[in-house]
Amino acid sequence: MTGYYITGYCIIRNNEASVNGKPVFSAHGKNTREFFTDLYKFLDSDYPKFHKMDNLCKLGFLSSELILKKNGVRTIFSGSDTGVILANSSSSLDTDRMHQVTIINRAAYFPSPAVFVYTLPNIVIGEICIRNKITGEGSFFIQEKLNPVFLTDYIRCLLDCEIINRCIAGWLQVDGDDCDAMMCLIEKTDKPISGFVNFEPSVIRDIYNLRI
Amino acid sequence: MTDVFIVSDNIITSLGFSTGENASNMTAGITGIRLISDESLSPDPFYVSLVDTDRLRGTFSQILDPEEFTRFEQMAILSIKAAVAATKIDFSGERTLFILSTTKGNIDLLGKNTGKNDPGLYLWHTAKRLGDFFRFRINPLVISNACTSGLQAVITGSRLIRAGYYDNVVINGTDIISEFVVSGFSSFKSLSTGPCRPFDSTRDGLSLGEGSGTIILTNNKGASKQTFRIRVGMGFSGNDANHISGPSRTGEGLFLVTDRVMKNSPSMPDFISAHGTGTLYNDEMEAIALTRAGLQNIPVNSFKGYWGHTLGAAGVIELAMCVHSMNNNVLFPTKGFREPGLENKLNVIDRVIKTEVNACLKTASGFGGCNSALYLFKT
């Protein structure tokens, strides 16, 4: 019977990263930016655009690399049947503050397109799509906290209507020192393999609450 | 499949505080885009469409104290209130969802030193304040997908109704003009040197605008028993997977979504309400995508020449004007368009046309490579 399964998931928080419940990397004593750079090097992604990204995009990029790489090889899900549905509570406020600094007084007025472009939360969807050549559905929702019921309902709706066949979904929060990511790969399959996890709100909640 | 109807709408822009007032001014050929000099918004004069502040405060003070609400909230509340009041539907129960579509919310607060973590900066908090004011029971949803936010909010709302989660969805799209946004677009050198000229040979950029739009969707399974005419068809979003700030040279994402929408729609649209910002690359990208989708001969317009690019509100405001076009069987010209300026020719509407309008395709594209398209038709 065809079902929806979480075929991979990751958590990034407290300067640690885990994949499918197993810790894979940590770098304590570093700030968020340094930690992201270290994790990028650890993943051996060879994607120079990474260094131009703001922290929200870096967090999303790293999360997607974690769930799409299996045994060091990145699974390719290019095309329009993959969706990217993300959420957080602070939108792009972390980078909004950086742009605000550049316009705060006329004596030092230097707004930059390289910063301003990241003052939209959905840019991270674009970065993940460019990296993986994904052209499918994308939406960024802003909610007070992770809402597993809504995310599950909406993604099920997309899968049920065959708008997409798989979805990269997650919670990506960067607000100053508050950095918190959970990302899942949800796939429609008729051959459940042991170890696959049911796509249910309670499972999303459990994954999010995992201790690394 | 459950039918989804658009049952009510409102538009607040520089051209008026209702959809009808906006349409009257458009029919008269008026644009709300003006050259303004305001040091608090930009060091240099620039062309912009602003909602009249005195009228906003005056109208708002008839219901509430303007000191208690931000400019963003005042516009959103007035718009939602007008749209809600025009229906007989009861929105108080758990079968109604409120969706706020915005790119930046109360971003002007960031420059007002109201504190690093002013809750007003958080979009979910802004949506909750609006939702609480109207006593919507369910926690609101915020969609922030750059310039496709508004259209994507309507697509999302219609999907949630079809899937049976809600009977009614109230969608508000609002964005305000702030120094934050003006400085950013200015740094991109995307602002026009006069009122924007979508699809025109002399187009040289976009004009920013502010405003609020509301669209109310229902499956009409509630107690209202009204007859509705405008049905929401299929809508999809898709990504260019090409560049985060530049339009795709092949129009890939927009082609994919319009093609998919048309393959799932009963007939060709009578017109297309395009994104049409007036930048060189956006308008050409749209022409390429629409041509690839075989839609190059369908009459097409852009509303941006009337009230500018209203960012996260644009999809809602412009879709409300599409509904007006359908209900009144009138097509509006593309303000600012004089002579064709696209390598891929489009059938740009250049005068008011009275004609039967039974179906419409609305598209939007934005930063992050996002694109959305939605089909509306009459029952």
Coordinates of C-alpha atoms in Angstrom, one line a residue:
Chain A
M1 CA 0.0 0.0 0.0
T2 CA 1.3 3.4 -0.9
G3 CA 2.2 5.5 2.2
Y4 CA 4.2 8.5 3.1
Y5 CA 7.4 8.0 5.0
I6 CA 10.1 10.1 6.5
T7 CA 13.1 8.6 4.8
G8 CA 15.7 10.9 6.4
Y9 CA 15.9 13.6 9.1
C10 CA 18.4 15.8 10.7
I11 CA 18.8 18.2 13.6
I12 CA 21.2 21.1 14.0
R13 CA 21.4 22.9 17.3
N14 CA 23.8 23.7 20.1
N15 CA 26.7 23.5 17.7
E16 CA 25.9 19.8 17.0
A17 CA 24.4 18.0 14.1
S18 CA 22.7 14.6 14.0
V19 CA 21.3 12.5 11.1
N20 CA 18.5 9.9 11.6
G21 CA 19.0 10.2 15.4
K22 CA 22.8 9.7 15.3
P23 CA 25.2 12.5 16.2
V24 CA 27.5 13.2 13.2
F25 CA 29.3 16.4 14.0
S26 CA 30.0 18.9 16.8
A27 CA 32.2 21.9 17.2
H28 CA 31.8 23.5 20.6
G29 CA 33.2 26.9 21.6
K30 CA 32.5 28.3 18.1
N31 CA 30.0 31.0 17.2
T32 CA 27.2 30.2 14.8
R33 CA 29.0 31.4 11.7
E34 CA 32.2 29.4 12.5
F35 CA 30.2 26.3 13.4
F36 CA 28.4 26.5 10.0
T37 CA 31.8 26.8 8.2
D38 CA 33.2 23.8 10.1
L39 CA 30.1 21.7 9.4
Y40 CA 30.3 22.7 5.7
K41 CA 33.9 21.5 5.6
F42 CA 33.0 18.3 7.3
L43 CA 30.3 17.6 4.7
D44 CA 32.9 18.2 1.9
S45 CA 30.1 19.8 -0.2
D46 CA 32.4 21.8 -2.6
Y47 CA 29.8 24.5 -3.2
P48 CA 31.5 28.0 -3.0
K49 CA 28.2 29.8 -3.1
F50 CA 27.8 28.6 0.5
H51 CA 30.1 31.3 1.7
K52 CA 27.9 34.1 0.2
M53 CA 24.8 33.0 2.1
D54 CA 23.4 34.5 5.2
N55 CA 23.1 32.3 8.3
L56 CA 19.5 31.2 7.6
C57 CA 20.4 30.0 4.1
K58 CA 23.5 28.3 5.5
L59 CA 21.5 26.5 8.0
G60 CA 19.0 25.3 5.4
F61 CA 21.7 24.4 2.9
L62 CA 23.6 22.3 5.6
S63 CA 20.4 20.6 6.7
S64 CA 19.5 19.6 3.2
E65 CA 23.0 18.3 2.6
L66 CA 22.7 16.2 5.7
I67 CA 19.4 14.5 4.7
L68 CA 20.2 14.1 1.0
K69 CA 23.7 12.6 1.4
K70 CA 23.8 8.9 1.9
N71 CA 27.2 7.3 2.4
G72 CA 28.8 10.5 1.2
V73 CA 26.8 10.6 -2.1
R74 CA 24.1 13.2 -2.6
T75 CA 20.8 11.9 -3.8
I76 CA 19.5 13.9 -6.8
F77 CA 15.8 14.9 -6.7
S78 CA 15.8 17.4 -9.5
G79 CA 12.6 18.5 -11.2
S80 CA 9.1 19.6 -10.3
D81 CA 7.9 16.6 -8.3
T82 CA 9.9 17.6 -5.2
G83 CA 8.6 20.4 -2.9
V84 CA 10.4 22.5 -0.3
I85 CA 8.2 23.5 2.6
L86 CA 9.8 25.4 5.5
A87 CA 8.8 27.4 8.5
N88 CA 10.3 29.4 11.4
S89 CA 9.2 32.1 13.9
S90 CA 11.5 35.0 13.1
S91 CA 11.4 35.1 9.3
S92 CA 14.7 36.7 8.1
L93 CA 14.9 39.1 11.1
D94 CA 18.6 38.1 11.8
T95 CA 19.6 39.5 8.4
D96 CA 17.0 42.3 8.5
R97 CA 19.0 43.7 11.5
M98 CA 22.2 43.6 9.4
H99 CA 20.6 45.5 6.6
Q100 CA 19.2 48.1 9.1
V101 CA 22.7 48.8 10.3
T102 CA 23.7 49.9 6.8
I103 CA 21.0 52.6 6.6
I104 CA 20.9 53.8 10.2
N105 CA 22.5 57.1 9.5
R106 CA 23.1 59.2 6.4
A107 CA 26.8 59.7 7.1
A108 CA 27.4 55.9 6.8
Y109 CA 24.6 54.9 4.3
F110 CA 25.7 51.9 2.4
P111 CA 22.8 49.4 1.8
S112 CA 24.1 46.4 -0.1
P113 CA 22.2 44.1 -2.5
A114 CA 24.3 41.2 -1.2
V115 CA 22.7 41.7 2.2
F116 CA 19.3 42.9 1.2
V117 CA 18.5 39.9 -1.0
Y118 CA 18.6 37.7 2.2
T119 CA 16.0 39.8 4.0
L120 CA 13.3 37.4 2.7
P121 CA 12.8 34.0 4.4
N122 CA 12.1 32.1 1.2
I123 CA 15.5 32.8 -0.2
V124 CA 16.7 29.6 1.5
I125 CA 14.1 27.7 -0.5
G126 CA 15.7 29.2 -3.6
E127 CA 19.2 28.2 -2.4
I128 CA 18.1 24.6 -1.8
C129 CA 16.4 24.5 -5.2
I130 CA 19.4 25.9 -7.0
R131 CA 21.7 23.4 -5.4
N132 CA 19.5 20.4 -6.2
K133 CA 17.8 21.7 -9.4
I134 CA 14.4 21.4 -7.7
T135 CA 11.6 23.3 -9.5
G136 CA 8.6 22.1 -7.5
E137 CA 6.3 23.7 -4.9
G138 CA 7.8 26.0 -2.3
S139 CA 6.4 27.8 0.6
F140 CA 7.8 29.6 3.7
F141 CA 5.4 29.8 6.7
I142 CA 6.0 32.0 9.8
Q143 CA 4.6 30.5 13.0
E144 CA 5.2 31.1 16.7
K145 CA 6.6 27.6 17.1
L146 CA 6.9 24.4 15.1
N147 CA 3.3 23.3 14.2
P148 CA 3.6 19.6 13.3
V149 CA -0.1 19.2 12.7
F150 CA -0.3 22.0 10.1
L151 CA 2.9 21.0 8.4
T152 CA 1.8 17.4 8.1
D153 CA -1.7 18.3 7.0
Y154 CA -0.4 20.7 4.3
I155 CA 2.3 18.4 2.9
R156 CA -0.2 15.4 2.9
C157 CA -2.5 17.6 0.9
L158 CA 0.3 18.3 -1.7
L159 CA 1.2 14.6 -1.8
D160 CA -2.5 13.4 -2.0
C161 CA -3.2 15.7 -4.9
E162 CA 0.0 14.5 -6.6
I163 CA 1.3 18.1 -6.8
I164 CA 4.6 16.6 -5.5
N165 CA 5.9 13.1 -4.8
R166 CA 8.4 14.0 -2.1
C167 CA 9.0 16.9 0.1
I168 CA 11.9 18.5 1.9
A169 CA 10.3 20.0 5.0
G170 CA 11.6 21.6 8.1
W171 CA 11.9 24.2 10.8
L172 CA 14.8 26.6 10.3
Q173 CA 15.3 29.2 13.0
V174 CA 18.2 31.7 13.2
D175 CA 17.6 34.7 15.4
G176 CA 20.8 36.0 16.9
D177 CA 22.3 33.1 18.9
D178 CA 19.1 31.1 18.6
C179 CA 19.9 28.6 15.9
D180 CA 17.6 25.6 15.6
A181 CA 17.0 23.3 12.6
M182 CA 15.0 20.2 12.0
M183 CA 14.6 18.9 8.4
C184 CA 12.9 15.8 7.0
L185 CA 12.7 14.1 3.7
I186 CA 9.2 12.8 3.1
E187 CA 8.6 10.3 0.3
K188 CA 5.6 8.6 -1.2
T189 CA 6.4 4.9 -1.6
D190 CA 4.6 1.7 -2.0
K191 CA 7.4 -0.4 -0.6
P192 CA 8.0 0.6 2.9
I193 CA 11.5 -0.5 3.9
S194 CA 12.2 -1.3 7.5
G195 CA 13.4 1.6 9.4
F196 CA 11.3 4.1 7.5
V197 CA 9.3 6.3 9.8
N198 CA 5.6 7.1 9.4
F199 CA 4.8 10.7 8.4
E200 CA 2.7 11.7 11.3
P201 CA 2.6 14.9 13.5
S202 CA 3.6 12.9 16.6
V203 CA 6.7 11.6 14.7
I204 CA 7.6 15.1 13.5
R205 CA 7.3 16.3 17.1
D206 CA 9.4 13.4 18.4
I207 CA 12.1 14.1 15.8
Y208 CA 12.1 17.8 16.7
N209 CA 12.4 17.0 20.4
L210 CA 15.3 14.6 20.0
R211 CA 18.3 15.3 22.1
I212 CA 21.5 15.1 20.1
Chain B
M1 CA -14.1 18.0 -5.8
T2 CA -15.1 20.8 -3.4
D3 CA -15.8 24.1 -5.2
V4 CA -14.0 27.1 -3.8
F5 CA -15.4 30.6 -4.4
I6 CA -14.1 34.1 -4.0
V7 CA -16.9 35.8 -2.1
S8 CA -15.6 39.1 -1.1
D9 CA -12.6 41.4 -1.5
N10 CA -11.2 44.8 -0.7
I11 CA -8.2 46.8 -1.9
I12 CA -6.6 49.8 -0.1
T13 CA -4.0 51.6 -2.1
S14 CA -3.1 55.1 -3.2
L15 CA -6.0 54.9 -5.6
G16 CA -8.7 54.3 -3.0
F17 CA -10.0 52.4 0.0
S18 CA -12.3 49.9 -1.9
T19 CA -11.9 47.7 -5.0
G20 CA -14.6 49.9 -6.7
E21 CA -12.8 53.2 -5.9
N22 CA -9.5 51.8 -7.2
A23 CA -11.3 50.6 -10.4
S24 CA -13.0 54.0 -11.0
N25 CA -9.6 55.7 -10.8
M26 CA -8.0 53.1 -13.1
T27 CA -10.8 53.6 -15.6
A28 CA -10.1 57.3 -15.5
G29 CA -6.5 56.5 -16.3
I30 CA -5.1 57.8 -13.0
T31 CA -1.9 56.5 -11.4
G32 CA -1.1 56.8 -7.7
I33 CA 2.6 56.7 -8.3
R34 CA 4.2 60.1 -7.4
L35 CA 7.7 61.6 -7.1
I36 CA 8.3 62.2 -3.4
S37 CA 11.1 63.7 -1.4
D38 CA 11.1 62.3 2.1
E39 CA 14.3 62.1 4.0
S40 CA 12.9 59.5 6.4
L41 CA 12.4 57.1 3.5
S42 CA 15.3 57.9 1.2
P43 CA 18.2 60.3 0.8
D44 CA 17.0 60.9 -2.8
P45 CA 13.6 61.7 -4.3
F46 CA 11.9 58.6 -5.8
Y47 CA 8.7 57.5 -7.4
V48 CA 6.4 55.6 -5.1
S49 CA 2.7 54.9 -4.5
L50 CA 1.7 55.8 -0.9
V51 CA -1.6 55.3 0.9
D52 CA -2.9 58.7 2.0
T53 CA -1.9 59.0 5.7
D54 CA -4.5 61.5 6.7
R55 CA -7.3 59.5 5.2
L56 CA -5.9 56.3 6.7
R57 CA -5.8 57.8 10.2
G58 CA -9.2 59.5 9.7
T59 CA -10.9 56.4 8.6
F60 CA -9.2 54.2 11.2
S61 CA -10.1 56.6 14.0
Q62 CA -13.8 56.0 13.3
I63 CA -13.4 52.5 14.7
L64 CA -10.2 52.5 16.8
D65 CA -7.5 54.7 18.3
P66 CA -4.8 55.0 15.6
E67 CA -2.1 55.5 18.3
E68 CA -2.7 51.9 19.4
F69 CA -2.0 50.4 16.0
T70 CA 0.9 50.5 13.5
R71 CA 0.4 51.8 10.0
F72 CA 0.6 48.2 8.8
E73 CA -2.1 47.1 11.2
Q74 CA -4.4 50.1 10.4
M75 CA -4.3 49.2 6.7
A76 CA -4.8 45.5 7.3
I77 CA -7.7 45.9 9.8
L78 CA -9.5 48.4 7.5
S79 CA -9.2 46.0 4.5
I80 CA -10.2 42.9 6.3
K81 CA -13.1 44.7 8.0
A82 CA -14.5 45.9 4.7
A83 CA -14.3 42.5 3.1
V84 CA -15.8 40.6 6.1
A85 CA -18.6 43.1 6.3
A86 CA -19.6 42.5 2.7
T87 CA -20.5 38.8 3.3
K88 CA -23.2 37.1 5.3
I89 CA -20.8 34.3 6.3
D90 CA -20.1 33.6 10.0
F91 CA -16.3 33.5 10.5
S92 CA -16.3 33.0 14.3
G93 CA -16.0 29.2 14.3
E94 CA -13.2 26.7 13.9
R95 CA -13.9 26.3 10.2
T96 CA -12.4 29.6 9.3
L97 CA -8.6 30.2 8.8
F98 CA -6.9 33.6 8.6
I99 CA -3.8 33.8 6.4
L100 CA -1.6 36.9 6.4
S101 CA 0.6 37.4 3.4
T102 CA 3.5 39.9 3.8
T103 CA 7.2 40.2 3.1
K104 CA 8.2 42.6 5.9
G105 CA 5.2 43.3 8.2
N106 CA 6.1 46.1 10.7
I107 CA 9.7 46.4 9.5
D108 CA 9.6 50.1 10.1
L109 CA 9.8 49.4 13.8
L110 CA 13.4 48.2 13.3
G111 CA 14.4 51.8 12.6
K112 CA 12.4 53.2 15.5
N113 CA 14.5 51.7 18.3
T114 CA 11.5 50.1 20.0
G115 CA 13.8 47.4 21.4
K116 CA 15.7 44.6 19.9
N117 CA 13.0 42.0 20.4
D118 CA 9.9 44.2 19.8
P119 CA 7.2 41.5 19.3
G120 CA 5.8 43.7 16.5
L121 CA 8.7 42.6 14.4
Y122 CA 7.6 39.0 14.4
L123 CA 5.2 38.3 11.6
W124 CA 3.3 35.6 13.5
H125 CA 2.7 38.1 16.3
T126 CA 1.4 40.7 13.8
A127 CA -0.9 38.0 12.4
K128 CA -2.1 37.0 15.8
R129 CA -3.0 40.7 16.7
L130 CA -5.0 40.9 13.5
G131 CA -6.7 37.5 14.1
D132 CA -7.5 38.3 17.7
F133 CA -9.0 41.6 16.7
F134 CA -11.5 39.8 14.3
R135 CA -11.9 37.0 16.8
F136 CA -10.8 34.3 14.4
R137 CA -10.6 31.2 16.5
I138 CA -7.8 29.3 14.7
N139 CA -4.2 30.4 15.0
P140 CA -3.4 32.4 11.9
L141 CA -0.9 31.3 9.2
V142 CA 1.7 33.7 7.7
I143 CA 3.1 33.1 4.3
S144 CA 6.2 35.0 3.3
N145 CA 7.3 34.0 -0.2
A146 CA 8.7 37.3 -1.5
C147 CA 6.5 38.8 -4.2
T148 CA 4.5 35.7 -4.8
S149 CA 3.3 35.7 -1.1
G150 CA -0.2 36.9 -1.9
L151 CA -0.9 34.6 -4.8
Q152 CA 0.6 31.7 -2.9
A153 CA -1.6 32.5 0.1
V154 CA -4.7 32.3 -2.0
I155 CA -3.5 29.0 -3.6
T156 CA -2.7 27.6 -0.1
G157 CA -6.1 28.7 1.2
S158 CA -8.0 27.1 -1.7
R159 CA -6.1 23.8 -1.2
L160 CA -6.9 23.7 2.5
I161 CA -10.6 24.2 1.8
R162 CA -10.5 21.5 -0.9
A163 CA -8.8 19.1 1.4
G164 CA -11.6 19.6 3.9
Y165 CA -9.7 21.4 6.7
Y166 CA -11.7 24.6 6.5
D167 CA -14.9 26.0 5.0
N168 CA -13.7 29.6 4.9
V169 CA -10.3 31.3 4.5
V170 CA -9.8 35.0 5.0
I171 CA -6.6 36.1 3.2
N172 CA -5.0 39.5 3.8
G173 CA -1.9 40.8 2.1
T174 CA -0.3 43.9 3.3
D175 CA 3.1 45.6 3.0
I176 CA 4.1 49.2 3.8
I177 CA 6.7 51.5 2.3
S178 CA 9.7 51.8 4.7
E179 CA 13.2 53.1 4.5
F180 CA 14.3 49.5 4.9
V181 CA 12.6 48.4 1.6
V182 CA 13.3 51.5 -0.4
S183 CA 17.0 51.4 0.5
G184 CA 17.2 47.8 -0.5
F185 CA 15.6 48.1 -3.9
S186 CA 17.5 51.3 -4.5
S187 CA 20.8 49.4 -3.8
F188 CA 19.7 46.8 -6.4
K189 CA 19.2 49.8 -8.8
S190 CA 15.8 48.4 -9.6
L191 CA 13.8 51.6 -9.0
S192 CA 12.3 53.4 -12.1
T193 CA 13.2 56.9 -13.0
G194 CA 9.5 57.8 -13.5
P195 CA 6.3 55.9 -12.9
C196 CA 7.0 52.3 -13.9
R197 CA 6.2 51.2 -17.5
P198 CA 5.5 47.5 -17.6
F199 CA 6.2 45.8 -20.9
D200 CA 7.1 49.2 -22.5
S201 CA 10.2 49.7 -24.7
T202 CA 11.4 52.5 -22.3
R203 CA 10.8 50.6 -19.1
D204 CA 13.7 51.1 -16.7
G205 CA 12.6 49.7 -13.3
L206 CA 9.9 49.1 -10.8
S207 CA 8.0 51.6 -8.7
L208 CA 7.4 50.5 -5.1
G209 CA 3.9 50.8 -3.6
E210 CA 2.1 50.0 -0.4
G211 CA -1.3 48.7 0.3
S212 CA -3.5 46.1 1.7
G213 CA -5.8 43.6 0.0
T214 CA -8.2 41.0 1.3
I215 CA -9.8 38.1 -0.4
I216 CA -12.3 35.7 1.2
L217 CA -12.6 32.1 0.1
T218 CA -15.4 29.8 0.9
N219 CA -16.9 26.4 -0.1
N220 CA -20.2 27.9 0.8
K221 CA -21.1 25.0 3.1
G222 CA -21.8 27.4 5.9
A223 CA -25.2 29.0 6.6
S224 CA -24.8 31.9 4.2
K225 CA -26.6 30.3 1.2
Q226 CA -25.5 33.1 -1.0
T227 CA -24.9 32.6 -4.7
F228 CA -21.3 33.1 -5.8
R229 CA -19.9 33.4 -9.3
I230 CA -16.1 33.5 -9.2
R231 CA -14.5 30.1 -8.7
V232 CA -10.9 29.4 -7.8
G233 CA -9.3 26.9 -10.2
M234 CA -6.0 25.2 -10.0
G235 CA -2.9 27.0 -8.8
F236 CA 0.8 26.0 -8.4
S237 CA 4.1 27.3 -7.4
G238 CA 7.5 26.4 -8.7
N239 CA 11.1 27.5 -8.5
D240 CA 13.5 28.6 -11.3
A241 CA 16.4 26.7 -9.5
N242 CA 18.6 29.3 -11.2
H243 CA 19.3 32.5 -9.3
I244 CA 18.2 34.0 -6.0
S245 CA 17.8 37.6 -7.2
G246 CA 17.7 37.5 -11.0
P247 CA 14.8 36.4 -13.2
S248 CA 15.5 33.1 -15.1
R249 CA 16.6 33.7 -18.7
T250 CA 14.5 30.8 -19.8
G251 CA 11.5 31.7 -17.6
E252 CA 11.7 28.1 -16.4
G253 CA 9.8 28.3 -13.1
L254 CA 7.0 30.6 -14.5
F255 CA 6.7 28.4 -17.6
L256 CA 6.4 25.3 -15.5
V257 CA 3.6 26.7 -13.2
T258 CA 1.6 28.4 -16.0
D259 CA 1.8 25.2 -18.2
R260 CA 0.7 23.1 -15.3
V261 CA -2.2 25.4 -14.4
M262 CA -3.4 25.5 -18.0
K263 CA -3.2 21.7 -18.3
N264 CA -5.6 21.5 -15.3
S265 CA -8.0 24.3 -16.4
P266 CA -11.2 24.0 -18.4
S267 CA -10.5 26.7 -21.1
M268 CA -8.0 29.4 -22.2
P269 CA -8.1 32.5 -20.0
D270 CA -9.7 35.7 -21.4
F271 CA -6.8 37.6 -20.0
I272 CA -3.7 37.2 -18.0
S273 CA -2.9 39.5 -15.1
A274 CA 0.9 39.3 -15.2
H275 CA 3.5 40.3 -12.5
G276 CA 4.8 43.0 -14.9
T277 CA 7.0 44.9 -12.6
G278 CA 8.6 47.1 -15.3
T279 CA 12.2 46.0 -14.8
L280 CA 14.0 45.0 -18.0
Y281 CA 14.6 41.4 -17.0
N282 CA 11.4 40.5 -15.2
D283 CA 9.1 41.6 -18.1
E284 CA 11.2 39.8 -20.7
M285 CA 11.3 36.7 -18.5
E286 CA 7.5 36.7 -18.3
A287 CA 7.2 37.1 -22.1
I288 CA 9.5 34.1 -22.6
A289 CA 7.6 32.0 -20.1
L290 CA 4.2 32.9 -21.5
T291 CA 5.3 32.3 -25.0
R292 CA 6.7 28.9 -24.1
A293 CA 3.3 28.1 -22.5
G294 CA 1.6 29.1 -25.8
L295 CA -0.2 32.0 -24.1
Q296 CA 1.5 34.9 -26.0
N297 CA -1.7 35.9 -27.9
I298 CA -3.9 36.1 -24.8
P299 CA -4.6 39.7 -23.7
V300 CA -2.2 40.5 -20.8
N301 CA -1.9 43.4 -18.4
S302 CA 0.1 44.5 -15.4
F303 CA -1.6 46.6 -12.6
K304 CA 1.8 47.9 -11.3
G305 CA 1.5 51.2 -13.2
Y306 CA -1.5 52.2 -11.0
W307 CA -0.3 51.5 -7.5
G308 CA 3.3 50.2 -7.9
H309 CA 4.7 47.0 -6.7
T310 CA 3.0 46.2 -3.4
L311 CA 5.4 43.2 -2.7
G312 CA 3.7 40.7 -0.3
A313 CA 0.3 42.3 -0.8
A314 CA 0.6 42.4 -4.6
G315 CA -0.9 38.9 -5.3
V316 CA -4.0 39.6 -3.2
I317 CA -4.6 43.2 -4.4
E318 CA -4.1 42.3 -8.0
L319 CA -6.2 39.1 -7.8
A320 CA -9.0 41.2 -6.2
M321 CA -8.8 43.5 -9.3
C322 CA -9.0 40.4 -11.5
V323 CA -12.2 39.5 -9.7
H324 CA -13.5 43.0 -10.4
S325 CA -12.6 42.6 -14.1
M326 CA -14.6 39.3 -14.3
N327 CA -17.6 40.6 -12.4
N328 CA -17.8 43.8 -14.5
N329 CA -16.6 42.3 -17.8
V330 CA -13.9 44.9 -18.3
L331 CA -10.2 44.7 -19.0
F332 CA -7.9 47.4 -17.7
P333 CA -5.0 48.8 -19.7
T334 CA -1.4 48.5 -18.6
K335 CA -0.7 51.9 -17.2
G336 CA 2.6 53.2 -18.4
F337 CA 2.7 51.0 -21.5
R338 CA 3.0 52.9 -24.7
E339 CA 5.0 50.9 -27.3
P340 CA 5.9 47.2 -27.3
G341 CA 9.4 46.6 -25.9
L342 CA 9.7 42.9 -25.6
E343 CA 11.8 40.5 -27.8
N344 CA 9.0 38.0 -27.3
K345 CA 5.8 39.9 -28.3
L346 CA 2.9 39.8 -25.9
N347 CA -0.7 41.0 -26.5
V348 CA -0.5 43.9 -24.0
I349 CA -3.8 45.5 -23.1
D350 CA -3.4 49.3 -23.8
R351 CA -7.0 50.6 -23.4
V352 CA -10.1 49.9 -21.4
I353 CA -11.9 47.0 -23.1
K354 CA -15.5 46.0 -22.3
T355 CA -15.8 42.3 -23.1
E356 CA -17.0 39.1 -21.6
V357 CA -14.4 38.0 -19.0
N358 CA -15.1 34.4 -17.9
A359 CA -11.7 33.2 -17.0
C360 CA -8.4 34.7 -15.9
L361 CA -4.9 33.6 -15.2
K362 CA -2.9 35.4 -12.5
T363 CA 0.9 35.0 -12.2
A364 CA 3.6 36.3 -9.9
S365 CA 7.3 35.9 -9.6
G366 CA 9.8 36.9 -7.0
F367 CA 13.2 36.8 -5.3
G368 CA 14.4 33.4 -4.4
G369 CA 13.3 32.2 -7.9
C370 CA 9.7 31.7 -6.8
N371 CA 6.8 31.7 -9.2
S372 CA 3.1 31.2 -8.7
A373 CA 0.1 31.0 -11.1
L374 CA -3.6 30.7 -10.4
Y375 CA -6.7 30.3 -12.6
L376 CA -10.1 31.9 -11.8
F377 CA -13.3 31.2 -13.7
K378 CA -17.0 32.0 -13.6
T379 CA -19.5 29.3 -12.7

